[in-house]
Short mmCIF file of C-alpha atoms and ligand atoms in Angstrom, two decimals:
data_model
loop_
_atom_site.label_atom_id
_atom_site.label_comp_id
_atom_site.label_asym_id
_atom_site.label_seq_id
_atom_site.Cartn_x
_atom_site.Cartn_y
_atom_site.Cartn_z
CA MET A 1 -36.10 -91.90 0.05
CA ASN A 2 -34.49 -92.39 3.42
CA ILE A 3 -33.85 -89.61 5.89
CA CYS A 4 -30.12 -89.45 5.05
CA SER A 5 -30.64 -88.82 1.36
CA PHE A 6 -33.34 -86.29 2.23
CA PHE A 7 -30.91 -84.22 4.30
CA PHE A 8 -28.13 -84.69 1.75
CA GLY A 9 -30.48 -83.36 -0.94
CA LEU A 10 -31.58 -80.49 1.26
CA THR A 11 -27.95 -79.54 1.88
CA LEU A 12 -27.27 -79.46 -1.84
CA VAL A 13 -30.29 -77.27 -2.44
CA ILE A 14 -29.08 -74.83 0.21
CA LEU A 15 -25.55 -74.83 -1.23
CA PHE A 16 -26.65 -74.18 -4.77
CA SER A 17 -29.41 -71.68 -4.24
CA GLY A 18 -27.31 -68.83 -2.83
CA ILE A 19 -26.13 -69.32 0.67
CA HIS A 20 -27.46 -66.37 2.55
CA SER A 21 -30.31 -63.98 2.47
CA ALA A 22 -29.47 -60.35 3.13
CA THR A 23 -31.45 -57.56 4.72
CA LEU A 24 -31.45 -54.34 2.73
CA THR A 25 -32.21 -51.25 4.80
CA VAL A 26 -33.37 -48.25 2.80
CA LYS A 27 -32.95 -44.85 4.46
CA ASN A 28 -34.38 -41.57 3.20
CA ASN A 29 -32.07 -38.73 4.19
CA CYS A 30 -33.62 -36.37 1.65
CA PRO A 31 -35.67 -33.49 3.08
CA TYR A 32 -38.74 -34.76 1.18
CA THR A 33 -40.67 -37.98 0.61
CA ILE A 34 -39.33 -40.49 -1.90
CA TRP A 35 -40.80 -43.73 -3.27
CA PRO A 36 -38.09 -46.44 -3.42
CA ALA A 37 -38.55 -49.34 -5.81
CA THR A 38 -36.93 -52.74 -6.35
CA GLN A 39 -36.55 -55.01 -9.34
CA THR A 40 -35.19 -58.56 -9.20
CA GLY A 41 -32.94 -59.67 -12.05
CA GLY A 42 -32.44 -62.97 -13.82
CA GLY A 43 -36.08 -64.00 -14.01
CA ALA A 44 -36.24 -64.77 -10.28
CA ALA A 45 -39.26 -63.89 -8.15
CA GLN A 46 -39.69 -60.26 -7.16
CA LEU A 47 -39.24 -59.21 -3.54
CA SER A 48 -42.46 -59.04 -1.55
CA ASN A 49 -42.05 -55.25 -1.63
CA THR A 50 -41.43 -53.74 -5.08
CA GLY A 51 -42.29 -50.13 -4.24
CA PHE A 52 -43.21 -48.05 -1.22
CA GLU A 53 -43.41 -44.54 0.18
CA LEU A 54 -40.62 -43.42 2.49
CA VAL A 55 -40.96 -40.08 4.24
CA SER A 56 -37.94 -37.95 5.10
CA GLN A 57 -35.65 -39.47 7.77
CA ASN A 58 -37.48 -42.81 7.79
CA SER A 59 -36.05 -46.26 7.04
CA ALA A 60 -37.52 -49.47 5.73
CA THR A 61 -36.08 -52.97 5.61
CA LEU A 62 -36.36 -55.45 2.78
CA ASP A 63 -35.50 -59.10 3.28
CA THR A 64 -34.06 -60.82 0.24
CA PRO A 65 -34.75 -64.55 0.03
CA ALA A 66 -31.77 -66.83 -0.68
CA SER A 67 -33.03 -67.18 -4.26
CA TRP A 68 -32.60 -63.40 -4.81
CA SER A 69 -29.22 -63.35 -6.50
CA SER A 70 -29.41 -60.05 -8.31
CA GLY A 71 -31.48 -56.95 -8.40
CA LYS A 72 -31.55 -53.19 -8.14
CA LEU A 73 -33.08 -50.41 -6.11
CA TRP A 74 -33.84 -46.85 -7.04
CA ALA A 75 -36.08 -44.08 -5.71
CA ARG A 76 -38.87 -42.16 -7.42
CA THR A 77 -39.52 -38.48 -6.72
CA GLN A 78 -42.49 -36.11 -6.94
CA CYS A 79 -45.10 -38.87 -7.05
CA SER A 80 -48.85 -38.49 -6.83
CA SER A 81 -52.11 -40.16 -7.77
CA ASP A 82 -54.38 -38.53 -10.35
CA SER A 83 -58.16 -38.26 -10.06
CA SER A 84 -58.59 -41.78 -11.45
CA GLY A 85 -56.17 -43.15 -8.84
CA ARG A 86 -53.29 -43.71 -11.23
CA PHE A 87 -49.95 -43.30 -9.44
CA THR A 88 -47.09 -41.63 -11.35
CA CYS A 89 -43.78 -40.03 -10.50
CA ALA A 90 -41.82 -37.18 -12.07
CA THR A 91 -38.59 -39.20 -12.00
CA ALA A 92 -37.81 -42.93 -12.26
CA ASP A 93 -41.46 -43.91 -12.71
CA CYS A 94 -41.99 -47.62 -13.32
CA GLY A 95 -45.25 -47.26 -15.26
CA SER A 96 -47.24 -49.65 -13.07
CA GLY A 97 -49.78 -46.99 -12.11
CA GLN A 98 -49.35 -48.15 -8.51
CA VAL A 99 -46.89 -47.55 -5.69
CA GLU A 100 -45.70 -51.13 -6.19
CA CYS A 101 -43.68 -51.63 -9.40
CA ASN A 102 -44.54 -55.37 -9.61
CA GLY A 103 -41.39 -56.25 -11.54
CA ALA A 104 -41.30 -53.24 -13.86
CA GLY A 105 -38.11 -51.22 -14.22
CA GLU A 106 -37.56 -47.49 -14.16
CA VAL A 107 -37.80 -44.80 -16.80
CA PRO A 108 -34.38 -43.10 -16.94
CA PRO A 109 -32.82 -41.17 -15.43
CA ALA A 110 -32.45 -42.94 -12.09
CA SER A 111 -29.48 -43.45 -9.80
CA LEU A 112 -29.33 -47.23 -9.31
CA ALA A 113 -28.06 -49.35 -6.42
CA GLU A 114 -27.22 -52.72 -8.01
CA PHE A 115 -26.53 -56.00 -6.20
CA THR A 116 -25.39 -59.50 -7.05
CA LEU A 117 -25.52 -61.50 -3.84
CA GLY A 118 -23.87 -64.78 -2.93
CA SER A 119 -22.33 -65.81 -6.24
CA ALA A 120 -20.81 -69.31 -6.45
CA ASP A 121 -17.79 -68.43 -4.31
CA GLY A 122 -19.92 -66.60 -1.73
CA THR A 123 -18.98 -63.11 -2.87
CA ASP A 124 -21.47 -60.25 -3.11
CA THR A 125 -20.82 -57.46 -5.56
CA TYR A 126 -22.60 -54.11 -5.57
CA ASP A 127 -22.31 -50.79 -7.30
CA ILE A 128 -23.98 -47.48 -7.98
CA SER A 129 -24.86 -47.04 -11.63
CA LEU A 130 -25.41 -43.74 -13.43
CA VAL A 131 -25.29 -45.54 -16.79
CA ASN A 132 -28.79 -44.26 -17.59
CA GLY A 133 -28.41 -41.07 -15.58
CA PHE A 134 -28.97 -39.65 -12.12
CA ASN A 135 -31.96 -38.52 -10.11
CA LEU A 136 -30.87 -38.64 -6.44
CA PRO A 137 -27.62 -38.92 -4.49
CA VAL A 138 -27.23 -42.44 -3.09
CA SER A 139 -24.76 -44.55 -1.13
CA ILE A 140 -24.43 -48.26 -0.32
CA THR A 141 -22.81 -49.31 2.97
CA PRO A 142 -22.16 -52.96 3.84
CA GLN A 143 -23.05 -53.86 7.43
CA GLY A 144 -20.57 -56.60 8.31
CA GLY A 145 -18.81 -58.71 5.71
CA SER A 146 -15.15 -58.57 4.80
CA GLY A 147 -12.81 -57.93 1.92
CA GLN A 148 -10.47 -55.25 0.67
CA ASN A 149 -13.22 -53.34 -1.09
CA CYS A 150 -16.09 -54.22 1.22
CA THR A 151 -16.62 -50.50 1.83
CA THR A 152 -19.15 -47.75 1.27
CA THR A 153 -19.68 -46.63 -2.31
CA ASN A 154 -21.05 -43.14 -2.40
CA CYS A 155 -22.50 -40.82 -5.01
CA GLY A 156 -23.37 -38.06 -2.60
CA VAL A 157 -23.28 -35.10 -4.97
CA ASP A 158 -26.37 -33.39 -6.37
CA ILE A 159 -25.56 -33.87 -10.04
CA ASN A 160 -28.87 -32.27 -11.06
CA ALA A 161 -27.59 -28.86 -9.96
CA GLU A 162 -24.90 -28.87 -12.66
CA CYS A 163 -26.55 -31.06 -15.29
CA PRO A 164 -25.80 -29.95 -18.89
CA SER A 165 -28.97 -28.58 -20.49
CA ASP A 166 -29.05 -31.28 -23.21
CA LEU A 167 -29.30 -33.97 -20.48
CA ALA A 168 -31.55 -32.24 -17.95
CA ILE A 169 -35.10 -33.28 -16.97
CA LYS A 170 -37.16 -30.46 -15.48
CA ASP A 171 -40.34 -30.34 -13.43
CA SER A 172 -43.25 -28.03 -14.20
CA ASN A 173 -41.55 -25.22 -12.26
CA GLY A 174 -38.38 -25.50 -14.33
CA GLY A 175 -36.32 -27.09 -11.55
CA ILE A 176 -33.89 -29.81 -12.70
CA ILE A 177 -35.06 -33.12 -11.18
CA GLY A 178 -32.98 -35.58 -13.19
CA CYS A 179 -29.93 -35.77 -15.41
CA LYS A 180 -29.95 -38.30 -18.26
CA SER A 181 -26.81 -40.07 -19.38
CA ALA A 182 -25.78 -39.43 -22.99
CA CYS A 183 -27.00 -42.97 -23.75
CA ALA A 184 -30.46 -42.25 -22.33
CA ALA A 185 -30.59 -38.80 -23.97
CA PHE A 186 -29.24 -39.57 -27.46
CA ASN A 187 -29.44 -43.40 -27.73
CA GLU A 188 -26.26 -43.58 -29.82
CA PRO A 189 -24.06 -46.74 -29.94
CA LYS A 190 -20.92 -44.88 -28.83
CA TYR A 191 -22.72 -43.71 -25.67
CA CYS A 192 -24.72 -46.92 -25.08
CA CYS A 193 -21.89 -49.38 -25.85
CA THR A 194 -24.03 -51.13 -28.46
CA GLY A 195 -23.37 -52.21 -32.07
CA THR A 196 -19.68 -51.96 -32.95
CA TYR A 197 -19.12 -50.31 -29.54
CA ASN A 198 -20.21 -53.46 -27.69
CA SER A 199 -16.90 -54.20 -25.91
CA PRO A 200 -14.57 -52.61 -23.36
CA ASP A 201 -12.02 -52.08 -26.16
CA THR A 202 -14.36 -50.10 -28.38
CA CYS A 203 -16.62 -48.34 -25.86
CA LYS A 204 -14.68 -45.62 -24.08
CA ALA A 205 -15.43 -42.75 -21.76
CA THR A 206 -16.87 -39.67 -23.49
CA ASN A 207 -17.05 -36.06 -22.41
CA TYR A 208 -20.61 -36.81 -21.24
CA SER A 209 -19.65 -39.86 -19.16
CA MET A 210 -16.72 -37.87 -17.72
CA PHE A 211 -19.18 -35.26 -16.46
CA PHE A 212 -20.76 -37.98 -14.27
CA LYS A 213 -17.43 -39.61 -13.37
CA ASN A 214 -15.99 -36.32 -12.13
CA LYS A 215 -19.01 -35.83 -9.86
CA CYS A 216 -19.23 -39.41 -8.61
CA PRO A 217 -15.90 -41.23 -9.17
CA GLN A 218 -17.12 -44.39 -7.40
CA ALA A 219 -20.19 -44.87 -9.65
CA TYR A 220 -20.52 -46.42 -13.10
CA SER A 221 -20.69 -43.61 -15.66
CA PHE A 222 -21.10 -45.81 -18.76
CA ALA A 223 -21.59 -49.52 -19.41
CA TYR A 224 -17.90 -50.52 -19.55
CA ASP A 225 -16.75 -48.13 -16.86
CA ASP A 226 -15.04 -50.56 -14.50
CA HIS A 227 -12.74 -47.96 -13.03
CA SER A 228 -13.16 -48.31 -9.24
CA SER A 229 -16.87 -48.90 -9.61
CA THR A 230 -17.46 -52.48 -8.44
CA PHE A 231 -17.34 -53.24 -4.73
CA SER A 232 -17.48 -56.66 -3.13
CA CYS A 233 -17.88 -58.41 0.20
CA THR A 234 -17.65 -61.95 1.47
CA GLY A 235 -19.35 -63.22 4.58
CA GLY A 236 -22.90 -62.29 3.62
CA PRO A 237 -23.33 -58.82 5.12
CA ASN A 238 -26.51 -56.78 5.14
CA TYR A 239 -26.58 -53.49 3.26
CA LEU A 240 -27.72 -49.95 3.98
CA ILE A 241 -28.87 -47.94 0.96
CA THR A 242 -29.13 -44.23 1.79
CA PHE A 243 -30.77 -41.70 -0.52
CA CYS A 244 -29.31 -38.18 -0.09
CA PRO A 245 -26.49 -39.52 2.14
C1 NAG B 301 -19.49 -32.97 -25.37
O1 NAG B 301 -19.00 -32.69 -26.66
C2 NAG B 301 -20.03 -32.29 -27.56
C3 NAG B 301 -19.42 -32.23 -28.96
O2 NAG B 301 -18.18 -31.56 -28.94
C4 NAG B 301 -20.63 -30.96 -27.11
O3 NAG B 301 -21.65 -30.56 -27.98
C5 NAG B 301 -21.21 -31.18 -25.73
O4 NAG B 301 -21.71 -29.96 -25.21
C6 NAG B 301 -20.16 -31.74 -24.77
N1 NAG B 301 -20.84 -32.10 -23.51
C7 NAG B 301 -20.28 -32.01 -22.31
C8 NAG B 301 -21.11 -32.43 -21.16
O5 NAG B 301 -19.13 -31.62 -22.16
C1 NAG B 302 -13.47 -54.83 -5.87
O1 NAG B 302 -13.38 -56.21 -6.10
C2 NAG B 302 -13.96 -56.64 -7.34
C3 NAG B 302 -13.97 -58.13 -7.35
O2 NAG B 302 -12.73 -58.66 -6.99
C4 NAG B 302 -13.16 -56.03 -8.45
O3 NAG B 302 -13.71 -56.44 -9.70
C5 NAG B 302 -13.24 -54.53 -8.33
O4 NAG B 302 -12.47 -53.92 -9.33
C6 NAG B 302 -12.81 -54.04 -6.96
N1 NAG B 302 -13.22 -52.65 -6.83
C7 NAG B 302 -12.44 -51.73 -6.28
C8 NAG B 302 -13.10 -50.40 -6.10
O5 NAG B 302 -11.29 -51.94 -5.95
#
């Protein structure tokens, strides 16, 4: 192939593989250590960092390659290694036995920061999801970018403090450390938007999802909750994810 067709081909590859790569900065504003984790969606390669320790007031940056079009972040709490070296966490554990999750997802409940970056028209979308429950307050702030709803989405309330007892996860001291969604707690189609409830017309808010929505109006409270929950930016900004904002 000649040099012209090489560069033409290269340009096409760049155009069709997601235009930009974003830097995700993860900040721990909680007064204790957390263990953030990442999972890439859509069968794409995992980020080089799928789990790490982050002490209070520290930040870490994650670079997403252009091929990273979707994925999520969450944070694990009360983690430790047992005598055999197996690493586990009281909330949002990924079951890998290590600090790195290596592509594994989280055990609910976990507050999720979800991203779809650089879709065909160059738009990023992002949201906070409490669809499977809540473990930590979290916010997402775009750094740069533009658009009417290219703004911070924030679930800054400690939902654990008021979690209904049938949804609460407690630690060994009886403190509430997580709050399951009704879907995660009861696994019923009307809460999980499955079976005959598998559409926006049939799956509606419930008293349980409204508990979460009232606390965090900007976050997803059930699968078809699109009410002011999806945010978007053009221009390929970076993002700051803050736990305990
Ligand atoms: C939701 O309604 C059910 C059934 O009426 C009740 O048992 C439950 O306590 C309610 N939960 C909340 C969070 O309001
Ligand atoms: C933000 O924009 C997206 C995409 O246009 C839209 O689906 C969503 O409803 C908007 N969200 C808000 C909070 O206005």
